[in-house]
Amino acid sequence: MVIQSFVFNKNQVNTYIVSDAITKETMIIDCGCTSDEEFNNIDRYVDENHLSIKYSICTHLHFDHMFGINYIYDKFLINTIACNLDIDILEWNKLCSVFMELSDKEKELLSTNHIIWIKEPFENLTIGDNIFSIILTPGHSPGSLSLYCESKKIVFSGDVLFRIGQGRTDFDGGDSLHLLESIKYLLNLNEDTLILPGHYQSFRVKDRLPMQPCNEIATI
């Protein structure tokens, strides 16, 4: 498995391109592109490595994680997977586009014509011989998802938790109790599991700093 990360848009979202080294099957996680330069970075990486895009998925539908889903469709004819429990977040994004002072271009990128809504029980995603379980880890948003490849001890956690702190719960649909349960679930994985979050640096379960009260540290 090959994992390439990019940091996109002014909210510094981690966009991950995950590919199988042999088959070149590829999954894009949280495509947060907003500029031509960012779109070109993905184009260049995909072309240079001869990748075949199989999936696009959003760990959750806060605007900064979904800017690029229309680009993914226009470029690769791939719809983006998201949890149906986040559907109400789309209305909240419209409000955010005002008070976050998004540009007209950024607002246009928030069109939702190319989403595939999924609900539990989730089917696994496969990239070559790598199997990813889709796990509902709510709290930061109602439909927050984590993608877990047990064989490789890797989990893409969105904004559930970071090495220091965790995702906010004061956004629309946030729930502190659900977030704490989601964090406990992830931290009960094998201690060598690598967590790749939606912002900031990756870390292993064993290196995560002690739990902090929700909203005390994280600002994402």
mmCIF file with all atom_site columns, C-alpha atoms in Angstrom:
data_model
loop_
_atom_site.group_PDB
_atom_site.id
_atom_site.type_symbol
_atom_site.label_atom_id
_atom_site.label_alt_id
_atom_site.label_comp_id
_atom_site.label_asym_id
_atom_site.label_entity_id
_atom_site.label_seq_id
_atom_site.pdbx_PDB_ins_code
_atom_site.Cartn_x
_atom_site.Cartn_y
_atom_site.Cartn_z
_atom_site.occupancy
_atom_site.B_iso_or_equiv
_atom_site.pdbx_formal_charge
_atom_site.auth_seq_id
_atom_site.auth_comp_id
_atom_site.auth_asym_id
_atom_site.auth_atom_id
_atom_site.pdbx_PDB_model_num
ATOM 1   C CA . MET A 1 1   ? 0.000   0.000  0.000   1.00 0.00 ? 1   MET A CA 1
ATOM 2   C CA . VAL A 1 2   ? 1.211   3.482  -0.882  1.00 0.00 ? 2   VAL A CA 1
ATOM 3   C CA . ILE A 1 3   ? -0.136  6.527  0.956   1.00 0.00 ? 3   ILE A CA 1
ATOM 4   C CA . GLN A 1 4   ? 0.454   10.048 -0.316  1.00 0.00 ? 4   GLN A CA 1
ATOM 5   C CA . SER A 1 5   ? -0.879  12.979 1.681   1.00 0.00 ? 5   SER A CA 1
ATOM 6   C CA . PHE A 1 6   ? -1.507  16.557 0.592   1.00 0.00 ? 6   PHE A CA 1
ATOM 7   C CA . VAL A 1 7   ? -2.524  19.511 2.764   1.00 0.00 ? 7   VAL A CA 1
ATOM 8   C CA . PHE A 1 8   ? -5.211  21.523 0.992   1.00 0.00 ? 8   PHE A CA 1
ATOM 9   C CA . ASN A 1 9   ? -7.266  24.722 1.411   1.00 0.00 ? 9   ASN A CA 1
ATOM 10  C CA . LYS A 1 10  ? -6.983  27.371 4.098   1.00 0.00 ? 10  LYS A CA 1
ATOM 11  C CA . ASN A 1 11  ? -8.249  24.941 6.752   1.00 0.00 ? 11  ASN A CA 1
ATOM 12  C CA . GLN A 1 12  ? -5.243  22.689 6.129   1.00 0.00 ? 12  GLN A CA 1
ATOM 13  C CA . VAL A 1 13  ? -7.165  19.486 5.428   1.00 0.00 ? 13  VAL A CA 1
ATOM 14  C CA . ASN A 1 14  ? -5.199  16.291 4.940   1.00 0.00 ? 14  ASN A CA 1
ATOM 15  C CA . THR A 1 15  ? -6.205  14.750 1.621   1.00 0.00 ? 15  THR A CA 1
ATOM 16  C CA . TYR A 1 16  ? -4.978  11.169 1.281   1.00 0.00 ? 16  TYR A CA 1
ATOM 17  C CA . ILE A 1 17  ? -4.384  9.225  -1.927  1.00 0.00 ? 17  ILE A CA 1
ATOM 18  C CA . VAL A 1 18  ? -4.179  5.530  -1.056  1.00 0.00 ? 18  VAL A CA 1
ATOM 19  C CA . SER A 1 19  ? -3.108  3.080  -3.740  1.00 0.00 ? 19  SER A CA 1
ATOM 20  C CA . ASP A 1 20  ? -2.154  -0.549 -4.167  1.00 0.00 ? 20  ASP A CA 1
ATOM 21  C CA . ALA A 1 21  ? 1.419   -0.835 -5.394  1.00 0.00 ? 21  ALA A CA 1
ATOM 22  C CA . ILE A 1 22  ? 0.621   -3.716 -7.748  1.00 0.00 ? 22  ILE A CA 1
ATOM 23  C CA . THR A 1 23  ? -2.869  -3.130 -9.149  1.00 0.00 ? 23  THR A CA 1
ATOM 24  C CA . LYS A 1 24  ? -2.690  0.685  -8.926  1.00 0.00 ? 24  LYS A CA 1
ATOM 25  C CA . GLU A 1 25  ? -6.269  0.736  -7.615  1.00 0.00 ? 25  GLU A CA 1
ATOM 26  C CA . THR A 1 26  ? -6.668  3.955  -5.661  1.00 0.00 ? 26  THR A CA 1
ATOM 27  C CA . MET A 1 27  ? -8.891  5.648  -3.096  1.00 0.00 ? 27  MET A CA 1
ATOM 28  C CA . ILE A 1 28  ? -8.984  9.392  -2.440  1.00 0.00 ? 28  ILE A CA 1
ATOM 29  C CA . ILE A 1 29  ? -9.982  10.400 1.089   1.00 0.00 ? 29  ILE A CA 1
ATOM 30  C CA . ASP A 1 30  ? -11.272 13.904 1.926   1.00 0.00 ? 30  ASP A CA 1
ATOM 31  C CA . CYS A 1 31  ? -10.464 15.702 -1.304  1.00 0.00 ? 31  CYS A CA 1
ATOM 32  C CA . GLY A 1 32  ? -10.181 19.285 -0.069  1.00 0.00 ? 32  GLY A CA 1
ATOM 33  C CA . CYS A 1 33  ? -8.867  21.015 -3.214  1.00 0.00 ? 33  CYS A CA 1
ATOM 34  C CA . THR A 1 34  ? -9.931  24.593 -3.863  1.00 0.00 ? 34  THR A CA 1
ATOM 35  C CA . SER A 1 35  ? -7.294  26.032 -6.206  1.00 0.00 ? 35  SER A CA 1
ATOM 36  C CA . ASP A 1 36  ? -5.987  25.123 -9.644  1.00 0.00 ? 36  ASP A CA 1
ATOM 37  C CA . GLU A 1 37  ? -2.596  24.418 -8.077  1.00 0.00 ? 37  GLU A CA 1
ATOM 38  C CA . GLU A 1 38  ? -4.161  21.920 -5.659  1.00 0.00 ? 38  GLU A CA 1
ATOM 39  C CA . PHE A 1 39  ? -6.153  20.229 -8.417  1.00 0.00 ? 39  PHE A CA 1
ATOM 40  C CA . ASN A 1 40  ? -2.973  19.988 -10.472 1.00 0.00 ? 40  ASN A CA 1
ATOM 41  C CA . ASN A 1 41  ? -1.115  18.366 -7.593  1.00 0.00 ? 41  ASN A CA 1
ATOM 42  C CA . ILE A 1 42  ? -3.573  15.481 -7.628  1.00 0.00 ? 42  ILE A CA 1
ATOM 43  C CA . ASP A 1 43  ? -3.594  15.262 -11.434 1.00 0.00 ? 43  ASP A CA 1
ATOM 44  C CA . ARG A 1 44  ? 0.180   15.135 -11.540 1.00 0.00 ? 44  ARG A CA 1
ATOM 45  C CA . TYR A 1 45  ? 0.487   12.499 -8.817  1.00 0.00 ? 45  TYR A CA 1
ATOM 46  C CA . VAL A 1 46  ? -2.178  10.265 -10.363 1.00 0.00 ? 46  VAL A CA 1
ATOM 47  C CA . ASP A 1 47  ? -0.715  10.568 -13.864 1.00 0.00 ? 47  ASP A CA 1
ATOM 48  C CA . GLU A 1 48  ? 2.918   10.081 -12.857 1.00 0.00 ? 48  GLU A CA 1
ATOM 49  C CA . ASN A 1 49  ? 2.078   6.943  -10.884 1.00 0.00 ? 49  ASN A CA 1
ATOM 50  C CA . HIS A 1 50  ? -0.416  5.540  -13.415 1.00 0.00 ? 50  HIS A CA 1
ATOM 51  C CA . LEU A 1 51  ? -3.122  5.228  -10.777 1.00 0.00 ? 51  LEU A CA 1
ATOM 52  C CA . SER A 1 52  ? -6.693  4.033  -11.334 1.00 0.00 ? 52  SER A CA 1
ATOM 53  C CA . ILE A 1 53  ? -9.190  5.845  -9.103  1.00 0.00 ? 53  ILE A CA 1
ATOM 54  C CA . LYS A 1 54  ? -11.676 3.367  -7.662  1.00 0.00 ? 54  LYS A CA 1
ATOM 55  C CA . TYR A 1 55  ? -13.178 5.297  -4.733  1.00 0.00 ? 55  TYR A CA 1
ATOM 56  C CA . SER A 1 56  ? -13.572 8.778  -3.389  1.00 0.00 ? 56  SER A CA 1
ATOM 57  C CA . ILE A 1 57  ? -14.828 9.072  0.172   1.00 0.00 ? 57  ILE A CA 1
ATOM 58  C CA . CYS A 1 58  ? -15.394 11.856 2.708   1.00 0.00 ? 58  CYS A CA 1
ATOM 59  C CA . THR A 1 59  ? -14.883 11.010 6.356   1.00 0.00 ? 59  THR A CA 1
ATOM 60  C CA . HIS A 1 60  ? -17.505 13.684 7.051   1.00 0.00 ? 60  HIS A CA 1
ATOM 61  C CA . LEU A 1 61  ? -19.172 16.491 5.152   1.00 0.00 ? 61  LEU A CA 1
ATOM 62  C CA . HIS A 1 62  ? -17.895 19.654 6.763   1.00 0.00 ? 62  HIS A CA 1
ATOM 63  C CA . PHE A 1 63  ? -17.170 21.970 3.862   1.00 0.00 ? 63  PHE A CA 1
ATOM 64  C CA . ASP A 1 64  ? -13.372 21.889 4.120   1.00 0.00 ? 64  ASP A CA 1
ATOM 65  C CA . HIS A 1 65  ? -13.311 18.110 3.571   1.00 0.00 ? 65  HIS A CA 1
ATOM 66  C CA . MET A 1 66  ? -15.551 18.065 0.504   1.00 0.00 ? 66  MET A CA 1
ATOM 67  C CA . PHE A 1 67  ? -14.427 20.961 -1.682  1.00 0.00 ? 67  PHE A CA 1
ATOM 68  C CA . GLY A 1 68  ? -12.966 18.609 -4.285  1.00 0.00 ? 68  GLY A CA 1
ATOM 69  C CA . ILE A 1 69  ? -15.751 16.095 -4.839  1.00 0.00 ? 69  ILE A CA 1
ATOM 70  C CA . ASN A 1 70  ? -17.050 17.718 -8.018  1.00 0.00 ? 70  ASN A CA 1
ATOM 71  C CA . TYR A 1 71  ? -13.522 17.832 -9.398  1.00 0.00 ? 71  TYR A CA 1
ATOM 72  C CA . ILE A 1 72  ? -13.194 14.099 -8.650  1.00 0.00 ? 72  ILE A CA 1
ATOM 73  C CA . TYR A 1 73  ? -16.321 13.431 -10.669 1.00 0.00 ? 73  TYR A CA 1
ATOM 74  C CA . ASP A 1 74  ? -15.411 15.731 -13.548 1.00 0.00 ? 74  ASP A CA 1
ATOM 75  C CA . LYS A 1 75  ? -11.881 14.325 -13.804 1.00 0.00 ? 75  LYS A CA 1
ATOM 76  C CA . PHE A 1 76  ? -12.374 10.635 -13.008 1.00 0.00 ? 76  PHE A CA 1
ATOM 77  C CA . LEU A 1 77  ? -16.164 10.066 -13.259 1.00 0.00 ? 77  LEU A CA 1
ATOM 78  C CA . ILE A 1 78  ? -16.174 8.863  -9.648  1.00 0.00 ? 78  ILE A CA 1
ATOM 79  C CA . ASN A 1 79  ? -18.925 9.803  -7.189  1.00 0.00 ? 79  ASN A CA 1
ATOM 80  C CA . THR A 1 80  ? -17.921 10.423 -3.585  1.00 0.00 ? 80  THR A CA 1
ATOM 81  C CA . ILE A 1 81  ? -19.082 8.166  -0.746  1.00 0.00 ? 81  ILE A CA 1
ATOM 82  C CA . ALA A 1 82  ? -20.466 9.787  2.415   1.00 0.00 ? 82  ALA A CA 1
ATOM 83  C CA . CYS A 1 83  ? -22.664 8.687  5.314   1.00 0.00 ? 83  CYS A CA 1
ATOM 84  C CA . ASN A 1 84  ? -26.358 9.543  5.074   1.00 0.00 ? 84  ASN A CA 1
ATOM 85  C CA . LEU A 1 85  ? -26.321 10.757 8.701   1.00 0.00 ? 85  LEU A CA 1
ATOM 86  C CA . ASP A 1 86  ? -24.371 13.807 7.546   1.00 0.00 ? 86  ASP A CA 1
ATOM 87  C CA . ILE A 1 87  ? -26.962 14.965 5.055   1.00 0.00 ? 87  ILE A CA 1
ATOM 88  C CA . ASP A 1 88  ? -28.158 17.799 7.316   1.00 0.00 ? 88  ASP A CA 1
ATOM 89  C CA . ILE A 1 89  ? -24.582 19.101 7.510   1.00 0.00 ? 89  ILE A CA 1
ATOM 90  C CA . LEU A 1 90  ? -25.000 20.339 3.956   1.00 0.00 ? 90  LEU A CA 1
ATOM 91  C CA . GLU A 1 91  ? -27.414 23.057 5.119   1.00 0.00 ? 91  GLU A CA 1
ATOM 92  C CA . TRP A 1 92  ? -24.981 24.035 7.860   1.00 0.00 ? 92  TRP A CA 1
ATOM 93  C CA . ASN A 1 93  ? -22.271 24.381 5.208   1.00 0.00 ? 93  ASN A CA 1
ATOM 94  C CA . LYS A 1 94  ? -24.351 27.034 3.489   1.00 0.00 ? 94  LYS A CA 1
ATOM 95  C CA . LEU A 1 95  ? -24.340 29.093 6.676   1.00 0.00 ? 95  LEU A CA 1
ATOM 96  C CA . CYS A 1 96  ? -20.621 28.490 7.082   1.00 0.00 ? 96  CYS A CA 1
ATOM 97  C CA . SER A 1 97  ? -19.995 29.784 3.593   1.00 0.00 ? 97  SER A CA 1
ATOM 98  C CA . VAL A 1 98  ? -21.241 33.158 4.833   1.00 0.00 ? 98  VAL A CA 1
ATOM 99  C CA . PHE A 1 99  ? -19.618 33.534 8.245   1.00 0.00 ? 99  PHE A CA 1
ATOM 100 C CA . MET A 1 100 ? -16.380 31.844 7.096   1.00 0.00 ? 100 MET A CA 1
ATOM 101 C CA . GLU A 1 101 ? -16.319 34.321 4.189   1.00 0.00 ? 101 GLU A CA 1
ATOM 102 C CA . LEU A 1 102 ? -15.757 31.677 1.542   1.00 0.00 ? 102 LEU A CA 1
ATOM 103 C CA . SER A 1 103 ? -14.975 32.953 -1.930  1.00 0.00 ? 103 SER A CA 1
ATOM 104 C CA . ASP A 1 104 ? -17.508 32.592 -4.733  1.00 0.00 ? 104 ASP A CA 1
ATOM 105 C CA . LYS A 1 105 ? -15.350 29.816 -6.214  1.00 0.00 ? 105 LYS A CA 1
ATOM 106 C CA . GLU A 1 106 ? -15.287 27.940 -2.906  1.00 0.00 ? 106 GLU A CA 1
ATOM 107 C CA . LYS A 1 107 ? -19.075 28.237 -2.606  1.00 0.00 ? 107 LYS A CA 1
ATOM 108 C CA . GLU A 1 108 ? -19.479 26.780 -6.086  1.00 0.00 ? 108 GLU A CA 1
ATOM 109 C CA . LEU A 1 109 ? -17.319 23.808 -5.090  1.00 0.00 ? 109 LEU A CA 1
ATOM 110 C CA . LEU A 1 110 ? -19.838 22.845 -2.395  1.00 0.00 ? 110 LEU A CA 1
ATOM 111 C CA . SER A 1 111 ? -22.374 21.514 -4.913  1.00 0.00 ? 111 SER A CA 1
ATOM 112 C CA . THR A 1 112 ? -23.539 18.053 -3.836  1.00 0.00 ? 112 THR A CA 1
ATOM 113 C CA . ASN A 1 113 ? -24.580 16.442 -7.103  1.00 0.00 ? 113 ASN A CA 1
ATOM 114 C CA . HIS A 1 114 ? -21.985 13.682 -6.939  1.00 0.00 ? 114 HIS A CA 1
ATOM 115 C CA . ILE A 1 115 ? -22.434 12.050 -3.524  1.00 0.00 ? 115 ILE A CA 1
ATOM 116 C CA . ILE A 1 116 ? -23.293 8.389  -2.967  1.00 0.00 ? 116 ILE A CA 1
ATOM 117 C CA . TRP A 1 117 ? -25.108 8.161  0.365   1.00 0.00 ? 117 TRP A CA 1
ATOM 118 C CA . ILE A 1 118 ? -24.379 5.033  2.389   1.00 0.00 ? 118 ILE A CA 1
ATOM 119 C CA . LYS A 1 119 ? -25.806 3.775  5.654   1.00 0.00 ? 119 LYS A CA 1
ATOM 120 C CA . GLU A 1 120 ? -25.061 0.945  8.055   1.00 0.00 ? 120 GLU A CA 1
ATOM 121 C CA . PRO A 1 121 ? -24.261 -1.865 7.606   1.00 0.00 ? 121 PRO A CA 1
ATOM 122 C CA . PHE A 1 122 ? -21.384 -0.570 5.504   1.00 0.00 ? 122 PHE A CA 1
ATOM 123 C CA . GLU A 1 123 ? -19.676 -2.679 2.873   1.00 0.00 ? 123 GLU A CA 1
ATOM 124 C CA . ASN A 1 124 ? -15.891 -2.958 2.920   1.00 0.00 ? 124 ASN A CA 1
ATOM 125 C CA . LEU A 1 125 ? -13.784 -1.088 0.384   1.00 0.00 ? 125 LEU A CA 1
ATOM 126 C CA . THR A 1 126 ? -10.954 -2.958 -1.339  1.00 0.00 ? 126 THR A CA 1
ATOM 127 C CA . ILE A 1 127 ? -7.809  -1.527 -2.913  1.00 0.00 ? 127 ILE A CA 1
ATOM 128 C CA . GLY A 1 128 ? -5.927  -4.444 -4.427  1.00 0.00 ? 128 GLY A CA 1
ATOM 129 C CA . ASP A 1 129 ? -5.774  -6.991 -1.615  1.00 0.00 ? 129 ASP A CA 1
ATOM 130 C CA . ASN A 1 130 ? -6.154  -4.307 1.064   1.00 0.00 ? 130 ASN A CA 1
ATOM 131 C CA . ILE A 1 131 ? -9.514  -4.387 2.806   1.00 0.00 ? 131 ILE A CA 1
ATOM 132 C CA . PHE A 1 132 ? -10.865 -1.259 4.521   1.00 0.00 ? 132 PHE A CA 1
ATOM 133 C CA . SER A 1 133 ? -13.684 -1.471 7.035   1.00 0.00 ? 133 SER A CA 1
ATOM 134 C CA . ILE A 1 134 ? -15.920 1.601  7.162   1.00 0.00 ? 134 ILE A CA 1
ATOM 135 C CA . ILE A 1 135 ? -16.631 2.367  10.821  1.00 0.00 ? 135 ILE A CA 1
ATOM 136 C CA . LEU A 1 136 ? -19.173 4.899  12.062  1.00 0.00 ? 136 LEU A CA 1
ATOM 137 C CA . THR A 1 137 ? -17.349 7.146  14.559  1.00 0.00 ? 137 THR A CA 1
ATOM 138 C CA . PRO A 1 138 ? -19.813 9.968  15.302  1.00 0.00 ? 138 PRO A CA 1
ATOM 139 C CA . GLY A 1 139 ? -19.401 12.979 17.518  1.00 0.00 ? 139 GLY A CA 1
ATOM 140 C CA . HIS A 1 140 ? -17.631 15.571 15.424  1.00 0.00 ? 140 HIS A CA 1
ATOM 141 C CA . SER A 1 141 ? -20.526 15.075 13.024  1.00 0.00 ? 141 SER A CA 1
ATOM 142 C CA . PRO A 1 142 ? -23.383 12.544 13.106  1.00 0.00 ? 142 PRO A CA 1
ATOM 143 C CA . GLY A 1 143 ? -22.029 10.609 10.126  1.00 0.00 ? 143 GLY A CA 1
ATOM 144 C CA . SER A 1 144 ? -18.290 10.762 10.734  1.00 0.00 ? 144 SER A CA 1
ATOM 145 C CA . LEU A 1 145 ? -16.571 7.701  9.301   1.00 0.00 ? 145 LEU A CA 1
ATOM 146 C CA . SER A 1 146 ? -13.206 6.058  9.924   1.00 0.00 ? 146 SER A CA 1
ATOM 147 C CA . LEU A 1 147 ? -11.530 3.729  7.434   1.00 0.00 ? 147 LEU A CA 1
ATOM 148 C CA . TYR A 1 148 ? -9.632  0.854  9.044   1.00 0.00 ? 148 TYR A CA 1
ATOM 149 C CA . CYS A 1 149 ? -7.257  -1.546 7.320   1.00 0.00 ? 149 CYS A CA 1
ATOM 150 C CA . GLU A 1 150 ? -6.592  -4.130 10.016  1.00 0.00 ? 150 GLU A CA 1
ATOM 151 C CA . SER A 1 151 ? -3.955  -6.052 8.049   1.00 0.00 ? 151 SER A CA 1
ATOM 152 C CA . LYS A 1 152 ? -1.814  -2.924 7.669   1.00 0.00 ? 152 LYS A CA 1
ATOM 153 C CA . LYS A 1 153 ? -2.731  -1.448 11.087  1.00 0.00 ? 153 LYS A CA 1
ATOM 154 C CA . ILE A 1 154 ? -3.845  1.833  9.565   1.00 0.00 ? 154 ILE A CA 1
ATOM 155 C CA . VAL A 1 155 ? -6.924  3.950  10.225  1.00 0.00 ? 155 VAL A CA 1
ATOM 156 C CA . PHE A 1 156 ? -8.025  7.179  8.558   1.00 0.00 ? 156 PHE A CA 1
ATOM 157 C CA . SER A 1 157 ? -9.952  8.921  11.314  1.00 0.00 ? 157 SER A CA 1
ATOM 158 C CA . GLY A 1 158 ? -11.159 12.222 9.862   1.00 0.00 ? 158 GLY A CA 1
ATOM 159 C CA . ASP A 1 159 ? -11.609 14.758 12.659  1.00 0.00 ? 159 ASP A CA 1
ATOM 160 C CA . VAL A 1 160 ? -12.438 12.317 15.450  1.00 0.00 ? 160 VAL A CA 1
ATOM 161 C CA . LEU A 1 161 ? -9.127  12.751 17.230  1.00 0.00 ? 161 LEU A CA 1
ATOM 162 C CA . PHE A 1 162 ? -5.632  14.096 16.870  1.00 0.00 ? 162 PHE A CA 1
ATOM 163 C CA . ARG A 1 163 ? -2.416  13.318 18.719  1.00 0.00 ? 163 ARG A CA 1
ATOM 164 C CA . ILE A 1 164 ? -3.241  16.291 20.933  1.00 0.00 ? 164 ILE A CA 1
ATOM 165 C CA . GLY A 1 165 ? -6.937  16.992 21.347  1.00 0.00 ? 165 GLY A CA 1
ATOM 166 C CA . GLN A 1 166 ? -9.902  15.970 19.245  1.00 0.00 ? 166 GLN A CA 1
ATOM 167 C CA . GLY A 1 167 ? -12.526 17.286 16.866  1.00 0.00 ? 167 GLY A CA 1
ATOM 168 C CA . ARG A 1 168 ? -14.909 20.014 17.932  1.00 0.00 ? 168 ARG A CA 1
ATOM 169 C CA . THR A 1 169 ? -18.460 19.240 18.994  1.00 0.00 ? 169 THR A CA 1
ATOM 170 C CA . ASP A 1 170 ? -19.882 22.773 18.958  1.00 0.00 ? 170 ASP A CA 1
ATOM 171 C CA . PHE A 1 171 ? -20.681 22.582 15.248  1.00 0.00 ? 171 PHE A CA 1
ATOM 172 C CA . ASP A 1 172 ? -24.141 21.596 14.056  1.00 0.00 ? 172 ASP A CA 1
ATOM 173 C CA . GLY A 1 173 ? -24.693 17.899 14.786  1.00 0.00 ? 173 GLY A CA 1
ATOM 174 C CA . GLY A 1 174 ? -21.743 17.594 17.176  1.00 0.00 ? 174 GLY A CA 1
ATOM 175 C CA . ASP A 1 175 ? -22.114 15.409 20.267  1.00 0.00 ? 175 ASP A CA 1
ATOM 176 C CA . SER A 1 176 ? -19.471 15.212 23.018  1.00 0.00 ? 176 SER A CA 1
ATOM 177 C CA . LEU A 1 177 ? -20.617 11.862 24.420  1.00 0.00 ? 177 LEU A CA 1
ATOM 178 C CA . HIS A 1 178 ? -20.657 10.206 21.013  1.00 0.00 ? 178 HIS A CA 1
ATOM 179 C CA . LEU A 1 179 ? -17.230 11.660 20.255  1.00 0.00 ? 179 LEU A CA 1
ATOM 180 C CA . LEU A 1 180 ? -15.766 10.249 23.461  1.00 0.00 ? 180 LEU A CA 1
ATOM 181 C CA . GLU A 1 181 ? -17.114 6.798  22.606  1.00 0.00 ? 181 GLU A CA 1
ATOM 182 C CA . SER A 1 182 ? -15.630 7.044  19.110  1.00 0.00 ? 182 SER A CA 1
ATOM 183 C CA . ILE A 1 183 ? -12.265 8.086  20.526  1.00 0.00 ? 183 ILE A CA 1
ATOM 184 C CA . LYS A 1 184 ? -12.289 5.191  22.989  1.00 0.00 ? 184 LYS A CA 1
ATOM 185 C CA . TYR A 1 185 ? -13.042 2.785  20.149  1.00 0.00 ? 185 TYR A CA 1
ATOM 186 C CA . LEU A 1 186 ? -10.084 3.980  18.083  1.00 0.00 ? 186 LEU A CA 1
ATOM 187 C CA . LEU A 1 187 ? -7.709  4.051  21.038  1.00 0.00 ? 187 LEU A CA 1
ATOM 188 C CA . ASN A 1 188 ? -8.614  0.435  21.828  1.00 0.00 ? 188 ASN A CA 1
ATOM 189 C CA . LEU A 1 189 ? -7.157  -0.681 18.497  1.00 0.00 ? 189 LEU A CA 1
ATOM 190 C CA . ASN A 1 190 ? -3.721  -2.312 18.475  1.00 0.00 ? 190 ASN A CA 1
ATOM 191 C CA . GLU A 1 191 ? -1.255  0.121  20.020  1.00 0.00 ? 191 GLU A CA 1
ATOM 192 C CA . ASP A 1 192 ? 0.871   0.114  16.866  1.00 0.00 ? 192 ASP A CA 1
ATOM 193 C CA . THR A 1 193 ? -2.044  1.189  14.664  1.00 0.00 ? 193 THR A CA 1
ATOM 194 C CA . LEU A 1 194 ? -1.177  4.292  12.671  1.00 0.00 ? 194 LEU A CA 1
ATOM 195 C CA . ILE A 1 195 ? -3.863  6.968  12.835  1.00 0.00 ? 195 ILE A CA 1
ATOM 196 C CA . LEU A 1 196 ? -4.023  9.358  9.907   1.00 0.00 ? 196 LEU A CA 1
ATOM 197 C CA . PRO A 1 197 ? -6.279  12.263 10.919  1.00 0.00 ? 197 PRO A CA 1
ATOM 198 C CA . GLY A 1 198 ? -8.050  14.892 8.862   1.00 0.00 ? 198 GLY A CA 1
ATOM 199 C CA . HIS A 1 199 ? -5.684  17.608 10.126  1.00 0.00 ? 199 HIS A CA 1
ATOM 200 C CA . TYR A 1 200 ? -2.214  17.710 11.659  1.00 0.00 ? 200 TYR A CA 1
ATOM 201 C CA . GLN A 1 201 ? 0.304   14.885 11.813  1.00 0.00 ? 201 GLN A CA 1
ATOM 202 C CA . SER A 1 202 ? -0.229  11.121 11.894  1.00 0.00 ? 202 SER A CA 1
ATOM 203 C CA . PHE A 1 203 ? 0.561   9.172  15.061  1.00 0.00 ? 203 PHE A CA 1
ATOM 204 C CA . ARG A 1 204 ? 0.335   5.677  16.516  1.00 0.00 ? 204 ARG A CA 1
ATOM 205 C CA . VAL A 1 205 ? -2.268  4.742  19.102  1.00 0.00 ? 205 VAL A CA 1
ATOM 206 C CA . LYS A 1 206 ? 0.428   4.212  21.734  1.00 0.00 ? 206 LYS A CA 1
ATOM 207 C CA . ASP A 1 207 ? 1.759   7.736  21.175  1.00 0.00 ? 207 ASP A CA 1
ATOM 208 C CA . ARG A 1 208 ? -1.532  9.564  21.579  1.00 0.00 ? 208 ARG A CA 1
ATOM 209 C CA . LEU A 1 209 ? -1.400  11.979 24.503  1.00 0.00 ? 209 LEU A CA 1
ATOM 210 C CA . PRO A 1 210 ? -3.897  11.570 27.384  1.00 0.00 ? 210 PRO A CA 1
ATOM 211 C CA . MET A 1 211 ? -7.557  12.354 26.762  1.00 0.00 ? 211 MET A CA 1
ATOM 212 C CA . GLN A 1 212 ? -8.530  16.001 27.006  1.00 0.00 ? 212 GLN A CA 1
ATOM 213 C CA . PRO A 1 213 ? -11.998 17.475 27.598  1.00 0.00 ? 213 PRO A CA 1
ATOM 214 C CA . CYS A 1 214 ? -13.830 17.992 24.304  1.00 0.00 ? 214 CYS A CA 1
ATOM 215 C CA . ASN A 1 215 ? -13.250 21.419 22.697  1.00 0.00 ? 215 ASN A CA 1
ATOM 216 C CA . GLU A 1 216 ? -10.443 22.301 25.107  1.00 0.00 ? 216 GLU A CA 1
ATOM 217 C CA . ILE A 1 217 ? -7.578  21.986 22.636  1.00 0.00 ? 217 ILE A CA 1
ATOM 218 C CA . ALA A 1 218 ? -8.682  21.170 19.116  1.00 0.00 ? 218 ALA A CA 1
ATOM 219 C CA . THR A 1 219 ? -9.814  23.998 16.892  1.00 0.00 ? 219 THR A CA 1
ATOM 220 C CA . ILE A 1 220 ? -10.878 22.104 13.776  1.00 0.00 ? 220 ILE A CA 1
#
